[in-house]
XYZ file of C-alpha atoms in Angstrom:
335
model
C -141.108 -64.742 -26.833
C -139.265 -67.016 -29.301
C -137.184 -65.230 -31.915
C -138.000 -68.034 -34.373
C -141.091 -70.209 -34.367
C -142.175 -72.644 -37.052
C -145.217 -74.897 -36.884
C -145.704 -77.760 -39.370
C -143.650 -75.885 -41.946
C -143.877 -77.506 -45.362
C -142.441 -76.698 -48.777
C -143.354 -78.632 -51.891
C -141.690 -78.031 -55.246
C -143.724 -78.752 -58.374
C -142.102 -79.632 -61.690
C -143.320 -80.736 -65.109
C -143.158 -84.468 -65.638
C -142.192 -85.494 -69.153
C -140.718 -88.360 -71.047
C -137.130 -88.109 -72.307
C -136.277 -87.160 -75.867
C -137.999 -85.095 -78.535
C -141.330 -86.888 -78.154
C -141.392 -86.065 -74.476
C -140.542 -82.406 -75.137
C -143.298 -82.075 -77.746
C -145.815 -83.889 -75.568
C -145.146 -81.531 -72.692
C -146.251 -78.622 -74.889
C -149.786 -79.978 -75.158
C -150.363 -82.204 -72.144
C -148.673 -81.323 -68.899
C -148.328 -83.654 -65.964
C -146.730 -82.508 -62.773
C -144.812 -84.222 -60.039
C -144.375 -82.883 -56.552
C -141.481 -83.252 -54.161
C -141.626 -82.216 -50.512
C -138.310 -80.621 -49.555
C -139.507 -79.749 -46.034
C -142.215 -81.859 -44.419
C -143.853 -80.669 -41.204
C -140.887 -78.974 -39.519
C -141.681 -77.446 -36.123
C -139.216 -75.822 -33.734
C -138.667 -72.616 -31.797
C -135.544 -70.681 -30.793
C -135.202 -68.331 -27.852
C -133.187 -65.111 -28.210
C -129.482 -65.694 -27.670
C -129.422 -69.390 -28.577
C -126.739 -70.906 -30.797
C -128.223 -73.868 -32.658
C -126.712 -76.263 -35.166
C -129.185 -77.060 -37.962
C -127.575 -80.035 -39.642
C -128.334 -82.845 -42.026
C -127.078 -84.568 -45.189
C -127.233 -82.959 -48.620
C -130.830 -82.675 -49.791
C -132.242 -82.987 -46.259
C -134.080 -79.644 -46.415
C -131.679 -77.359 -44.526
C -131.292 -74.706 -47.211
C -134.999 -74.727 -48.021
C -135.823 -74.119 -44.357
C -133.324 -71.258 -44.143
C -134.745 -69.677 -47.315
C -138.215 -69.702 -45.765
C -136.860 -68.149 -42.562
C -135.156 -65.382 -44.531
C -138.237 -64.711 -46.676
C -136.761 -65.910 -49.970
C -139.269 -68.772 -50.273
C -142.969 -68.877 -49.424
C -144.037 -71.996 -47.475
C -146.564 -74.333 -49.077
C -148.254 -74.664 -45.689
C -147.558 -74.160 -41.997
C -146.528 -71.005 -40.189
C -143.229 -69.247 -39.617
C -142.351 -66.158 -37.590
C -138.960 -64.511 -37.180
C -138.699 -61.820 -34.502
C -142.482 -61.536 -34.626
C -142.584 -61.079 -38.412
C -143.791 -63.327 -41.211
C -140.635 -63.316 -43.378
C -142.183 -63.673 -46.840
C -144.822 -61.002 -46.118
C -142.426 -58.480 -44.504
C -139.183 -59.064 -46.364
C -137.602 -55.630 -45.828
C -138.385 -55.510 -42.117
C -137.153 -59.085 -41.752
C -133.909 -58.235 -43.569
C -133.179 -55.554 -40.957
C -133.293 -58.193 -38.217
C -131.049 -60.803 -39.809
C -127.499 -61.262 -41.015
C -126.318 -64.022 -43.335
C -122.895 -65.521 -44.040
C -122.501 -68.009 -46.893
C -119.224 -69.886 -47.029
C -119.355 -70.226 -50.814
C -120.903 -66.855 -51.704
C -119.978 -63.362 -50.638
C -122.098 -60.286 -49.947
C -119.047 -58.080 -50.470
C -118.534 -56.132 -53.691
C -115.949 -57.966 -55.735
C -114.079 -55.023 -57.317
C -114.299 -52.599 -54.408
C -111.887 -52.331 -51.496
C -113.224 -53.954 -48.349
C -113.736 -50.595 -46.617
C -115.957 -49.318 -49.446
C -118.026 -52.506 -49.330
C -118.694 -51.760 -45.683
C -119.629 -48.153 -46.531
C -122.197 -49.349 -49.066
C -123.706 -51.722 -46.525
C -123.874 -48.873 -44.004
C -125.949 -46.915 -46.509
C -128.172 -49.882 -47.424
C -129.011 -50.633 -43.788
C -129.120 -46.959 -42.819
C -126.715 -47.483 -39.930
C -125.923 -44.338 -37.941
C -122.386 -43.017 -38.393
C -121.530 -43.410 -34.723
C -122.782 -46.979 -34.494
C -121.073 -47.880 -37.773
C -117.716 -46.561 -36.532
C -118.073 -48.396 -33.218
C -118.956 -51.711 -34.853
C -116.316 -51.439 -37.552
C -113.599 -50.614 -35.017
C -114.570 -53.578 -32.833
C -114.851 -56.078 -35.690
C -111.635 -54.816 -37.257
C -109.856 -55.489 -33.958
C -111.440 -58.906 -33.353
C -110.999 -60.127 -36.931
C -107.718 -58.322 -37.759
C -109.200 -56.505 -40.751
C -107.215 -53.265 -40.761
C -104.239 -54.534 -42.738
C -106.382 -55.355 -45.808
C -109.168 -52.767 -45.541
C -107.917 -51.059 -48.709
C -107.585 -54.272 -50.738
C -110.186 -55.107 -53.421
C -112.283 -58.077 -52.336
C -111.241 -60.111 -55.401
C -107.613 -59.966 -54.191
C -108.336 -61.242 -50.684
C -107.534 -64.766 -49.611
C -110.446 -67.004 -48.655
C -109.754 -66.526 -44.958
C -109.557 -62.735 -45.324
C -112.765 -62.615 -47.358
C -114.631 -64.731 -44.824
C -113.553 -62.422 -42.011
C -114.820 -59.501 -44.080
C -118.121 -61.301 -44.670
C -118.590 -61.875 -40.938
C -118.040 -58.190 -40.222
C -120.424 -57.245 -43.040
C -123.158 -59.509 -41.662
C -122.865 -57.932 -38.187
C -122.525 -54.229 -39.031
C -126.247 -53.459 -38.635
C -126.575 -55.265 -35.271
C -128.870 -58.086 -36.439
C -130.870 -59.971 -33.833
C -130.330 -63.222 -35.712
C -127.489 -64.519 -37.890
C -127.625 -67.451 -40.314
C -124.266 -69.118 -40.956
C -124.160 -71.478 -43.932
C -120.889 -73.471 -44.067
C -118.966 -70.483 -42.660
C -115.615 -72.275 -42.285
C -115.590 -74.311 -45.506
C -112.143 -74.383 -47.078
C -110.448 -72.526 -44.221
C -107.303 -73.685 -42.470
C -107.285 -74.680 -38.794
C -106.157 -71.262 -37.527
C -108.741 -69.365 -39.589
C -111.502 -71.734 -38.465
C -110.706 -71.212 -34.815
C -110.609 -67.443 -35.314
C -114.082 -67.495 -36.870
C -115.461 -69.787 -34.153
C -114.123 -67.527 -31.421
C -115.667 -64.488 -33.118
C -119.095 -66.155 -33.342
C -118.940 -67.273 -29.712
C -117.931 -63.802 -28.570
C -120.668 -62.005 -30.527
C -123.247 -64.390 -29.097
C -121.896 -64.019 -25.561
C -121.464 -60.241 -25.522
C -124.299 -59.100 -27.789
C -126.835 -61.871 -27.276
C -127.071 -62.492 -31.022
C -129.016 -65.612 -31.941
C -127.111 -67.909 -34.317
C -128.286 -70.699 -36.606
C -125.388 -72.716 -37.993
C -125.716 -75.099 -40.932
C -122.537 -76.998 -41.665
C -120.982 -80.341 -42.557
C -117.988 -79.557 -40.340
C -119.228 -81.012 -37.087
C -116.241 -79.558 -35.255
C -118.000 -76.201 -35.681
C -121.093 -77.677 -34.049
C -119.162 -79.155 -31.127
C -117.354 -75.874 -30.545
C -120.378 -73.559 -30.739
C -123.758 -75.279 -30.385
C -125.226 -76.523 -27.086
C -128.341 -77.509 -29.034
C -128.720 -79.189 -32.415
C -131.606 -79.862 -34.755
C -131.099 -82.812 -37.092
C -133.138 -82.925 -40.273
C -133.352 -85.779 -42.748
C -135.638 -86.157 -45.769
C -137.379 -82.927 -44.833
C -138.260 -84.019 -41.288
C -136.753 -83.207 -37.912
C -135.413 -86.420 -36.391
C -133.787 -84.904 -33.310
C -134.117 -81.575 -31.530
C -132.312 -81.220 -28.256
C -129.069 -80.872 -26.350
C -125.849 -81.987 -27.990
C -124.730 -83.576 -24.721
C -127.951 -85.588 -24.471
C -127.369 -86.932 -27.952
C -123.812 -87.855 -27.019
C -125.015 -89.543 -23.841
C -127.715 -91.606 -25.572
C -125.874 -92.534 -28.769
C -122.221 -92.254 -27.764
C -122.409 -95.573 -25.958
C -119.020 -96.865 -27.067
C -115.721 -95.435 -25.896
C -112.150 -96.224 -26.784
C -109.384 -96.992 -24.296
C -105.947 -96.314 -25.771
C -103.247 -98.334 -24.009
C -99.510 -97.902 -24.547
C -97.786 -101.094 -23.385
C -94.526 -100.935 -21.449
C -93.277 -104.009 -23.283
C -94.323 -105.980 -26.334
C -96.839 -108.756 -25.717
C -97.480 -111.352 -28.454
C -101.191 -111.374 -27.615
C -103.511 -108.842 -26.023
C -107.054 -109.481 -24.824
C -109.262 -108.099 -22.050
C -112.709 -109.332 -21.048
C -115.510 -106.913 -21.985
C -113.591 -105.031 -24.667
C -112.733 -105.562 -28.313
C -109.314 -104.834 -29.761
C -110.072 -102.214 -32.371
C -106.516 -101.846 -33.626
C -102.921 -102.420 -32.587
C -99.813 -100.639 -33.825
C -96.592 -101.779 -32.180
C -97.208 -101.281 -28.444
C -100.275 -99.037 -28.802
C -103.597 -100.876 -28.485
C -107.070 -99.372 -28.965
C -109.849 -101.124 -27.038
C -113.510 -100.453 -27.808
C -116.042 -100.973 -25.010
C -119.688 -100.252 -24.218
C -119.904 -97.902 -21.237
C -123.405 -99.236 -20.441
C -121.988 -102.706 -19.764
C -118.522 -101.920 -18.488
C -117.148 -98.894 -16.670
C -113.876 -97.344 -17.742
C -112.544 -97.854 -14.212
C -113.216 -101.611 -14.336
C -111.649 -101.937 -17.776
C -108.514 -100.063 -16.686
C -108.215 -102.315 -13.651
C -108.455 -105.413 -15.858
C -105.739 -104.082 -18.151
C -103.431 -103.254 -15.237
C -103.955 -106.700 -13.708
C -102.607 -108.401 -16.843
C -100.185 -106.003 -18.541
C -97.471 -103.469 -17.761
C -98.371 -100.139 -19.340
C -96.639 -96.780 -19.783
C -99.652 -94.675 -20.718
C -103.420 -94.903 -20.900
C -106.191 -92.599 -22.197
C -109.942 -92.666 -22.827
C -111.262 -91.313 -26.126
C -114.883 -90.158 -26.206
C -116.939 -90.774 -29.373
C -116.903 -87.846 -31.782
C -120.133 -86.155 -32.786
C -119.697 -87.202 -36.435
C -119.903 -90.902 -35.628
C -122.890 -90.310 -33.357
C -124.779 -88.364 -36.023
C -123.972 -91.017 -38.634
C -125.431 -93.686 -36.368
C -128.515 -91.587 -35.725
C -129.198 -91.198 -39.450
C -128.879 -94.941 -39.965
C -130.932 -96.037 -36.972
C -133.321 -93.146 -36.349
C -133.997 -91.633 -32.948
C -136.019 -93.973 -30.771
C -138.437 -94.677 -33.603
C -139.960 -91.194 -33.375
C -139.996 -88.411 -35.938
C -139.316 -85.635 -33.498
C -138.011 -85.140 -30.002
C -138.813 -82.022 -28.019
C -135.892 -80.067 -26.626
C -135.242 -80.501 -22.905
């Protein structure tokens, strides 16, 4: 049974339409016209327990609106949504027991309380048994290195320390499903990797389902075998990350370090993307030319000291997908 299932989910926001200025303000008091904007338009997908899925898209695409409907904050205009068998907006309290949420720009911790007391309050709110609370807190404290600042008020924590506290807080009640909204925003490289490893471990060892919304596509590459791309309120791709890379990552880069300086450099089937001193970057289409053939052509003409193939990054692939669309269809079923 899917832990999340949405069918033709739609959310329309209605606002008063009025002319600018005083005349428009006065006119709106007596005659009201409305305009409607669809933030989410016919979104359908399902998640199996234990999946880690990247739910990504540009600003204004409908990501946050979808998440708010899944958490029960917003009521859909039409369509159906179920989370762990519940209708979120009809069973908000029961739904809240099943989910955890981490917002990169907002905290669920209590600003003026020490971190440990924030956890104690959450234990009471979720009615977590003492034994389970101690077990979870001990494990998360070890994995996230929390002990050294447990007694520090949240307002005095660094961003990285606060985010680690927020992750522990979201997991204390053993949620079946966790929503991560920009969880690594503003963090340094070491802190990001620590958070990514924690998420991967919780998913692997506890089977927790994770939905990740982020603009840092390195998070997606590190954690998400499957991604759902949304644009203008519609799903434009739903499937494996590797399949997306295979279909849209058609161009690779061959980085060649020349043994000596050559006044000119050219190889049939590839375009010189850039050249700095003796390092040349060649761009080629893997559908038309294999890397092996290109390397052979380079070696036949030039003396080289090093060579490497660079795969396309997910950011460039996603950018291309937004510009071109996915095969002319609005939605692709997962494999």
